[in-house]
XYZ file of C-alpha atoms in Angstrom:
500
model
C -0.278 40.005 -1.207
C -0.994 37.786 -4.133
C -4.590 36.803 -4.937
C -5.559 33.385 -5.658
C -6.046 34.166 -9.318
C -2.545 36.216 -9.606
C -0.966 32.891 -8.088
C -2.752 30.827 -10.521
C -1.893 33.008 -13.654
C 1.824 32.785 -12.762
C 1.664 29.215 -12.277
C -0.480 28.681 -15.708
C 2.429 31.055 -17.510
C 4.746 28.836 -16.335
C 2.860 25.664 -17.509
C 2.187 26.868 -20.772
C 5.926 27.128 -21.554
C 6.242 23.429 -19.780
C 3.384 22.384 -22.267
C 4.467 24.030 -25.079
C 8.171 22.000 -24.545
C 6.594 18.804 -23.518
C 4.737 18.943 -26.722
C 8.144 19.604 -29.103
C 9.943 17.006 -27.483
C 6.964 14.468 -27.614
C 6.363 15.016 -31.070
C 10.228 14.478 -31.747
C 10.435 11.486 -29.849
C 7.054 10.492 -31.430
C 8.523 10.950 -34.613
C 11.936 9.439 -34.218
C 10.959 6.114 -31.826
C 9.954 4.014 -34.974
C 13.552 4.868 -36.627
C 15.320 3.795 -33.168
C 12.805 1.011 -32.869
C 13.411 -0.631 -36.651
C 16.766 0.274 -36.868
C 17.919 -1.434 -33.853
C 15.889 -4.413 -34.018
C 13.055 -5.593 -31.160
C 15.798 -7.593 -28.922
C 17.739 -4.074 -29.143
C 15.337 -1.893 -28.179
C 13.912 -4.088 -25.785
C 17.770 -4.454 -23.950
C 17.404 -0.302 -24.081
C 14.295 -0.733 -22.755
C 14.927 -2.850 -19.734
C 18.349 -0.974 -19.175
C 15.612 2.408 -18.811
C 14.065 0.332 -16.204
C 16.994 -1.114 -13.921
C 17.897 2.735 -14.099
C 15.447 4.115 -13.306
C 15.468 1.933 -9.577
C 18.381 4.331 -8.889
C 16.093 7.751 -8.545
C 16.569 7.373 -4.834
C 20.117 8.763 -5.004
C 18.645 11.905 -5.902
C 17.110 11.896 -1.943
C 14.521 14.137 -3.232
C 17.447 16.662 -2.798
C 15.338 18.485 -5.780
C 12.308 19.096 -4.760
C 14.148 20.293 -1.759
C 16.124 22.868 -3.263
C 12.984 24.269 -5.302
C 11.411 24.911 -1.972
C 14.552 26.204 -0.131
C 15.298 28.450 -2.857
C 11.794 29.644 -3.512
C 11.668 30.468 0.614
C 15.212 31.734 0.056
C 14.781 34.483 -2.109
C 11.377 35.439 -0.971
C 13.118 36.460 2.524
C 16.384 37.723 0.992
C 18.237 35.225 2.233
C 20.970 34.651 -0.839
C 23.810 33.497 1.848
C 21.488 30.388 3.139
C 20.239 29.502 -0.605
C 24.006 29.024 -2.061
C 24.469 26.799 1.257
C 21.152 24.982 0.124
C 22.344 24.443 -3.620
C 25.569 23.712 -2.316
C 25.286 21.078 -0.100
C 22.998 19.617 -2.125
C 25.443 19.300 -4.853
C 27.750 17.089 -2.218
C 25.224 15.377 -0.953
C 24.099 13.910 -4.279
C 28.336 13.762 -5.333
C 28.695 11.144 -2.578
C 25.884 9.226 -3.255
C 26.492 9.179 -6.715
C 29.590 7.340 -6.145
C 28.374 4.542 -4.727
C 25.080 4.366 -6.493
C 27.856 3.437 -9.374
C 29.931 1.740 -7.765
C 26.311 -0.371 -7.679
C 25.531 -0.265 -10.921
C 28.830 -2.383 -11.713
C 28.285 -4.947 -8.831
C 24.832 -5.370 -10.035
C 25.259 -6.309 -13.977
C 26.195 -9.616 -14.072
C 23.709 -11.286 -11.669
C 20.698 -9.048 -13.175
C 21.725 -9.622 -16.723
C 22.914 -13.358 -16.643
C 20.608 -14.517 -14.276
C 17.478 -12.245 -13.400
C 17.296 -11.274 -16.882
C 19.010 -14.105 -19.002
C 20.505 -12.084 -21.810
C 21.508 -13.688 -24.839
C 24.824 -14.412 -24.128
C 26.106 -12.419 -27.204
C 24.743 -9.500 -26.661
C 25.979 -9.974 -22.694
C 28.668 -7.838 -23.490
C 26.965 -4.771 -24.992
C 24.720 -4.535 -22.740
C 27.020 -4.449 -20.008
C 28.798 -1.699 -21.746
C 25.329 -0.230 -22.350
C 24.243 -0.191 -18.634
C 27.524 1.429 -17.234
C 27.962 4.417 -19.627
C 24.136 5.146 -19.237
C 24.328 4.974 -15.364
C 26.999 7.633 -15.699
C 24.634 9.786 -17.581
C 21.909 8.997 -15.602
C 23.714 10.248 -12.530
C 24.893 13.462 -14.462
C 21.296 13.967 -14.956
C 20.359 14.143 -11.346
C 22.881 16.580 -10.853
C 21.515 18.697 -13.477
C 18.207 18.535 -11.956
C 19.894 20.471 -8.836
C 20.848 23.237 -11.037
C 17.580 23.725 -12.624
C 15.938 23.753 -9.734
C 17.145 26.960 -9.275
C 15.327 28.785 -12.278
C 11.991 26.285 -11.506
C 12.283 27.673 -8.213
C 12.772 31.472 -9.773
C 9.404 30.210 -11.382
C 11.541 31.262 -14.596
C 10.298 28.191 -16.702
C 10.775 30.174 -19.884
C 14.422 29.361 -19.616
C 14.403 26.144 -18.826
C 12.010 24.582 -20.986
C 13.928 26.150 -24.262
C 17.247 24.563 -23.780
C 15.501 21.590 -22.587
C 13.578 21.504 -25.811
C 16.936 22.181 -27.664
C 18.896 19.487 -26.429
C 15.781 17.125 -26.595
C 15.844 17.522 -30.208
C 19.536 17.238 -31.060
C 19.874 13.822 -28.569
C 16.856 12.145 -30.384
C 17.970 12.947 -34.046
C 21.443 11.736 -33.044
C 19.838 8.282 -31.218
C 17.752 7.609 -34.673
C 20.110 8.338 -36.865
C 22.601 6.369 -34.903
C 20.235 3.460 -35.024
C 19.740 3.989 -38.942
C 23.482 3.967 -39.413
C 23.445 1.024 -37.359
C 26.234 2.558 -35.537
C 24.955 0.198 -32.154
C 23.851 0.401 -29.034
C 27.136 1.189 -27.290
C 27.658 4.699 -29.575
C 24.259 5.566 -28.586
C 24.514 5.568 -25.523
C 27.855 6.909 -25.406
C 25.908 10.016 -27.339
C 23.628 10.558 -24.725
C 26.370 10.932 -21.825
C 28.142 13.505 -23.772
C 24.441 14.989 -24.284
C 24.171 14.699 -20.188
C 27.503 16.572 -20.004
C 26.202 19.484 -22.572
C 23.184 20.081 -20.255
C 25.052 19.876 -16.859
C 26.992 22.586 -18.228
C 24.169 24.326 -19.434
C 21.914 24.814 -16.387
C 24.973 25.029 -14.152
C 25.545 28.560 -16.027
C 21.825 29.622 -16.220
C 21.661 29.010 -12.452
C 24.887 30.660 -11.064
C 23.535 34.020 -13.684
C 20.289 33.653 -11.949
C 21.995 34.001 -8.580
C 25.763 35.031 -8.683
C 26.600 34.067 -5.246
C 26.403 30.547 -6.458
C 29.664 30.581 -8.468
C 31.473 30.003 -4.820
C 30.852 26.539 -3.998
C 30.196 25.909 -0.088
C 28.847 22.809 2.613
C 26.876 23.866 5.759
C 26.244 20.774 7.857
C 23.075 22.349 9.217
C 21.616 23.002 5.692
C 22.441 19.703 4.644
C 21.199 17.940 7.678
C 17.603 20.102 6.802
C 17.829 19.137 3.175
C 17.840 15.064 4.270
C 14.984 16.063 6.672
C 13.065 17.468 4.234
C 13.682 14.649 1.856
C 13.978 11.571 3.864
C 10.144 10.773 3.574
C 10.254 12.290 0.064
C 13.074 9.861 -0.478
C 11.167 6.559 0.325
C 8.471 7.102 -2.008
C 11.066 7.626 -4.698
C 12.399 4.405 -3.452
C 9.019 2.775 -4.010
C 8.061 4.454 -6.769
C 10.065 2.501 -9.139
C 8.668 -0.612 -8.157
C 5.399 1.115 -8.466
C 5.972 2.598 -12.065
C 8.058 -0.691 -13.255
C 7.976 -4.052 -11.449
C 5.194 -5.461 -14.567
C 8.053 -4.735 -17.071
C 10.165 -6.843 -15.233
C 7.953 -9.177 -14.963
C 7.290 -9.119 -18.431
C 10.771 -9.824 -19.277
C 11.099 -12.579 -16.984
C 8.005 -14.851 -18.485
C 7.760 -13.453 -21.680
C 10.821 -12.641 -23.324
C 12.819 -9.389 -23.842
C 10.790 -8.541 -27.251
C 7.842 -8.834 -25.796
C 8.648 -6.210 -23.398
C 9.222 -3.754 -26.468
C 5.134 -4.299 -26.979
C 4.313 -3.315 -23.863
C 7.433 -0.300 -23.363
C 6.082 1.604 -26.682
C 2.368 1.814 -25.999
C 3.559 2.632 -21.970
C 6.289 5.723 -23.256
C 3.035 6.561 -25.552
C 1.099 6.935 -22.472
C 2.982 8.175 -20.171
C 4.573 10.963 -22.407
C 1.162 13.109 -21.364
C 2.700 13.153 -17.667
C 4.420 15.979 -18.795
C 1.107 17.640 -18.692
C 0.523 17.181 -14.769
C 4.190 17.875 -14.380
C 4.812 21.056 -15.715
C 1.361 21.963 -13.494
C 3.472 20.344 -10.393
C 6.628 21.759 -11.174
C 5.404 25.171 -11.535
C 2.955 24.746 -8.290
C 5.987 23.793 -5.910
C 7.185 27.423 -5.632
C 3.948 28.801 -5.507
C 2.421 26.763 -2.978
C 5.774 26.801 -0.937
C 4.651 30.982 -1.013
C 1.636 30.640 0.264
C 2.880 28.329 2.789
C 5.199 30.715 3.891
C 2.284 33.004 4.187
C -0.012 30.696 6.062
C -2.751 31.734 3.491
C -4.422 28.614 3.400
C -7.610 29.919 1.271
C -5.454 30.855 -1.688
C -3.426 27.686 -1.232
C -6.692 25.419 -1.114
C -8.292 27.486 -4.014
C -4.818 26.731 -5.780
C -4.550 23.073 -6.145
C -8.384 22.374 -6.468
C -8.250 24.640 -9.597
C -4.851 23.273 -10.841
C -6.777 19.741 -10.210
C -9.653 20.847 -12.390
C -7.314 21.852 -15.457
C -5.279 19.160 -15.634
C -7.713 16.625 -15.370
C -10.006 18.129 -17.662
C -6.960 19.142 -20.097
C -6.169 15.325 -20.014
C -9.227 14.116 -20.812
C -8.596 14.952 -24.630
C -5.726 12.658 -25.569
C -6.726 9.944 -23.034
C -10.272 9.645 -24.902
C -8.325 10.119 -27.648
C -6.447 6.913 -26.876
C -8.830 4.593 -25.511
C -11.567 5.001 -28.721
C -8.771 5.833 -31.433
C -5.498 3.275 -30.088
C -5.584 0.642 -32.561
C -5.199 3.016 -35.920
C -3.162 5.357 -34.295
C -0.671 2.275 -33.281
C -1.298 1.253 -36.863
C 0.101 4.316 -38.165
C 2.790 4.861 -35.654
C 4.511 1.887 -35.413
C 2.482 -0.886 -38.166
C 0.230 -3.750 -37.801
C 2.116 -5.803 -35.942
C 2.641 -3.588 -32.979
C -1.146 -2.476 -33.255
C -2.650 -6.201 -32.578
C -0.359 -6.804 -29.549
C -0.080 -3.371 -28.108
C -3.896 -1.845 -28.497
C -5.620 -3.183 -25.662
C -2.691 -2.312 -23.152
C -2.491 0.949 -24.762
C -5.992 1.367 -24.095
C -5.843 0.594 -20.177
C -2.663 2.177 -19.497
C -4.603 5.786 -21.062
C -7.321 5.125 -18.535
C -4.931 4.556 -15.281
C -3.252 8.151 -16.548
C -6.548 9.405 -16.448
C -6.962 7.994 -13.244
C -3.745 8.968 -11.825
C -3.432 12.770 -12.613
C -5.851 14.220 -10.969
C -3.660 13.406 -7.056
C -0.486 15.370 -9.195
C -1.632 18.745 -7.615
C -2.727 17.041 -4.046
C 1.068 15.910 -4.350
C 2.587 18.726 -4.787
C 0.547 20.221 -1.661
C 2.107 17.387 0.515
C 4.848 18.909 -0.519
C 4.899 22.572 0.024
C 3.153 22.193 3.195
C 6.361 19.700 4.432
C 4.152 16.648 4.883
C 6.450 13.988 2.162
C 5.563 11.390 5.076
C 1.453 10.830 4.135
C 2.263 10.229 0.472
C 5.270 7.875 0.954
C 3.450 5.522 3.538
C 1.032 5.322 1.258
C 2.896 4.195 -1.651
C 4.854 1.743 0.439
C 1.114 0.176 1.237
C 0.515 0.462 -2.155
C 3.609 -1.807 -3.166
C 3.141 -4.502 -0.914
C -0.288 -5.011 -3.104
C 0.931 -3.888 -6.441
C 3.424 -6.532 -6.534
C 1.658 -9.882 -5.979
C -1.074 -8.040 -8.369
C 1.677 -7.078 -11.072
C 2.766 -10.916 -10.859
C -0.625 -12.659 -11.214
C -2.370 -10.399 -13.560
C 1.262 -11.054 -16.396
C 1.531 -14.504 -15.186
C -2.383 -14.970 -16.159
C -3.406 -12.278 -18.405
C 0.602 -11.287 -20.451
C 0.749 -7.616 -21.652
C -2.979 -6.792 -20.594
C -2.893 -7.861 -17.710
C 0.217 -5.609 -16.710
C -1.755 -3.158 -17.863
C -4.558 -3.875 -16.134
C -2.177 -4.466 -12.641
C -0.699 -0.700 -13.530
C -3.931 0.953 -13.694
C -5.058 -0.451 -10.669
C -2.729 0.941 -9.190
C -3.089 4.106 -10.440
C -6.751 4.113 -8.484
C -5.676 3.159 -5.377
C -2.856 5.881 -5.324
C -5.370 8.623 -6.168
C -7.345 7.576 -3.503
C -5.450 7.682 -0.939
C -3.931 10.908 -1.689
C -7.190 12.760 -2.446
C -8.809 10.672 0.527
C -5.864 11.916 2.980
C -5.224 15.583 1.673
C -9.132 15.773 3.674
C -8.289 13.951 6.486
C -5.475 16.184 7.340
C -7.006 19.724 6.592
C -5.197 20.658 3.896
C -8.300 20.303 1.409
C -11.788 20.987 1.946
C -14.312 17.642 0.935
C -17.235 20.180 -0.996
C -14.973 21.706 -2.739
C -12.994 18.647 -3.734
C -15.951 16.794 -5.157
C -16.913 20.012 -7.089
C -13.143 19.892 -8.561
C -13.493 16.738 -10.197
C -17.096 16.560 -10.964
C -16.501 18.642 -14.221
C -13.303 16.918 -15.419
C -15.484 13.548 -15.210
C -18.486 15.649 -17.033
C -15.851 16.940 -19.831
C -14.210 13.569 -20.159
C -17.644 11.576 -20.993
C -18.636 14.229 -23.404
C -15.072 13.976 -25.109
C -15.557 10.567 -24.987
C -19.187 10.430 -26.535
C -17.752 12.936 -29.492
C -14.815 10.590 -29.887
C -17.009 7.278 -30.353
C -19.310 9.157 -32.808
C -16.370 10.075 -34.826
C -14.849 6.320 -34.762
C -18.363 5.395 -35.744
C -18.484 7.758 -38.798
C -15.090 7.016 -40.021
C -16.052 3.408 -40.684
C -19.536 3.861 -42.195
C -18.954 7.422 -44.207
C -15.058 8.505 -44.631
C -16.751 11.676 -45.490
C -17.882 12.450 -42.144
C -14.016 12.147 -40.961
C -13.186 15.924 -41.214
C -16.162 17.463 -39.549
C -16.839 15.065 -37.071
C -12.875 15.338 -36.156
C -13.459 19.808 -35.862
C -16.974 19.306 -34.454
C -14.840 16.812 -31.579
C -12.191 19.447 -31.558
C -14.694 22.665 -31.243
C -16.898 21.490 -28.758
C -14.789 19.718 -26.231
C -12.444 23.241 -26.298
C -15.885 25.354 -25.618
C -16.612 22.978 -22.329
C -13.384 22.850 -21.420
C -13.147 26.784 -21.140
C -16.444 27.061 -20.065
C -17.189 24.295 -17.250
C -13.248 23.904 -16.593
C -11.467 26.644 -16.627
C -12.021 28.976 -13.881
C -13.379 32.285 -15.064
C -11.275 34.483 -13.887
C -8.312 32.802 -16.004
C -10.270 32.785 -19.063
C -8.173 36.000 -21.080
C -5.235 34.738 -22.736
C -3.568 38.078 -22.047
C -3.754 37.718 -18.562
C -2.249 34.731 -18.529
C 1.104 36.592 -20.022
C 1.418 39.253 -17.818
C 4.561 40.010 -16.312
């Protein structure tokens, strides 16, 4: 039997190849945004922008079939069962099929009344964007179905794989979109690019999977797998229902009242933010299997001594960039994307870093909802959370514009962590000590970093000189108390995090 630490080294391997990913393809899409961004124009970018959005409201389709495969996969092979995981993959693979379908058959009923009347696009670019909206739904839906097939090596806990062709074809689809956008080759080619990108990766993780596991090269339905799948995800599935309206209804309301390129001032700083999710991801993704083990066990202690330690290291890792953000935000906008963007997109840059903050440290409780088979808790909560997020979205852009959206957002943000953190107690699955001991040191590390971080910003506007080594001092110190009051000391020997 696996010891809590061996669990926690596994999952940390795993998450260092996430973060080591995350971190290519955010500095490539750092890097490349301002070319899209000024090649395309503001009205452009902010048409790609809201086309993102209306997407995105389409998640559901997936019916959280995912997250269900990682676990019946990860349960699968533990127990030798290779027969019931190819009918798990499988059916899966229908299930999503049919609803794919008619999720586009959607898509196409839906783009006139959003775009002429919800949305009032200028009527010449009413065409494009049309265009625009239907080839990127296709892709869109292609990329759900991918996410089936790589749930097979995330369930393998064989992130190694994934994360380098992810990386890969991250980098080739964003130095095709900005030099698309340089060439002014249009919106319609570029999205046209990234559905033959969606294609390349479909393929892709469709043949890492079926190497992983051979048995899945014969396609099969069981009725009773499927029916378990949709059990398993049906609660799942409403709070990826709500969870669009959670993550997006203040961009739409942005683009109602204030105009389509003012939703590109608000969109940048918010893709700027919420990049760092891939932090608390790649910690979820690779928990899912492991926690599913222990489940499977019933060895609660090393599942409870799990997540509280994942939630110390990912709050405390994300305390860097989000002080980072919230004392540094108006010269690193400056920088990034000009003056212009800077004035208008600082202070909601600033917020939205602080709901992040706020937000990541329920990612692990999540995940334990999760692997113990309890999707209903966090899904009634974020339908309570929607019925006040909306009326708050609406009066904090209708009074306040762009901060105030940010504001409504990381509101939000508080009351979901809350709740989770409040009812992972309340039902057992997490002790209350031990709980406030988890994030008492994140909140110690993340006043210290941001102490350092206000010194520097201090120093760089009264002695330039004092730049460097305040920068290394901030650097130095906040890694020493992040591996010595954070990270749990058994973890603390890079080798053993690499073991096989």
């Amino acid at each position: 039997m696996e010891s809590p630490g061996d669990s926690l080294r596994q999952v940390l391997r795993n998450t260092l190849w996430n973060l080591g990913g995350q971190a290519l393809t955010f500095l490539i899409q750092f890097a490349t945004l301002p070319w899209i961004v000024h090649g395309v124009g503001v009205t452009a970018f902010g048409i790609w922008g809201l086309i993102g959005v209306l997407l995105s409201y389409f998640a559901f389709l997936d019916l959280s079939l995912r997250l269900a495969v990682v676990r019946f996969v990860s349960q699968g092979m533990a127990r030798g069962d290779v027969a019931g995981v190819r009918q798990a993959v499988w059916s899966a693979v229908g299930l999503l099929g049919f609803q794919s379908l008619a999720g586009l058959v959607g898509v196409m009923l839906l783009t006139r009344p959003l775009f002429r009347s919800v949305f009032d696009i200028p009527a010449d670019w009413y065409r494009v964007a049309a265009w625009v909206f239907w080839v990127r739904a296709v892709g869109f839906l292609l990329e759900l179905m991918t996410g089936l097939f790589r749930a097979v090596p995330v369930a393998l806990q064989r992130m190694d794989r994934v994360i380098r062709r992810t990386a890969l074809l991250t980098l080739v689809q964003s130095v095709g979109l900005a030099g698309m956008a340089q060439l002014g080759w249009g919106l319609l080619r570029m999205a046209v690019w990234v559905l033959l990108l969606q294609v390349v990766s479909l393929g892709v993780f469709y043949r890492m999977a079926i190497r992983m596991i051979a048995d899945l090269r014969s396609p099969t339905w069981d009725g009773a797998t499927a029916r378990s799948l949709l059990r398993f995800g049906g609660w799942s599935t409403v709070s990826y229902l709500v969870e669009p309206i959670l993550l997006h209804t203040e961009k739409l309301f942005i683009s109602r009242w204030a105009g389509v390129a003012q939703l590109t001032y608000y969109v940048v700083p918010y893709q700027l933010v919420t990049r760092l999710w891939s932090v608390t991801t790649g910690f979820s993704t690779a928990l899912l299997p492991a926690l599913s083990e222990t489940d499977a066990r019933r060895d609660q202690a090393a599942q409870q001594a799990l997540t509280l330690q994942s939630i110390r290291i990912v709050s405390g890792v994300m305390a860097w960039p989000v002080a980072l953000m919230v004392v540094f935000g108006r010269p690193l906008l400056t920088f990034w994307m000009g003056r212009e963007f800077a004035d208008r997109g600082t202070l909601p840059l600033q917020i939205l870093a602080v709901g992040l903050w706020i937000n990541v440290i329920n990612w692990p409780v999540f995940a334990l909802f999760q692997a113990k088979g309890r999707p209903d808790r966090p899904a009634r909560y974020h339908l309570g959370e929607a019925c006040v997020y909306v009326p708050l979205a609406y009066v904090s852009v209708r009074l306040l514009g762009l901060p105030g959206a940010a504001l409504a957002w990381t509101l939000r943000m508080g009351i979901d962590s809350y709740l989770l953190l409040r009812g992972s107690v309340r039902a057992g699955f997490l002790p209350a000590r031990e709980l406030r001991s988890a994030l008492i040191h994140p909140l110690v590390v993340t006043a210290f970093l941001a102490g350092l971080s206000l010194g520097a910003l201090q120093a760089w506007g009264a002695r330039p000189a004092l730049v460097l080594p305040v920068t290394v001092g901030w650097l130095a110190l906040g890694a020493y108390t992040f591996w010595a009051r954070v990270l749990p000391s058994p973890i603390r020997f890079w080798t053993r995090w690499f073991e096989a």
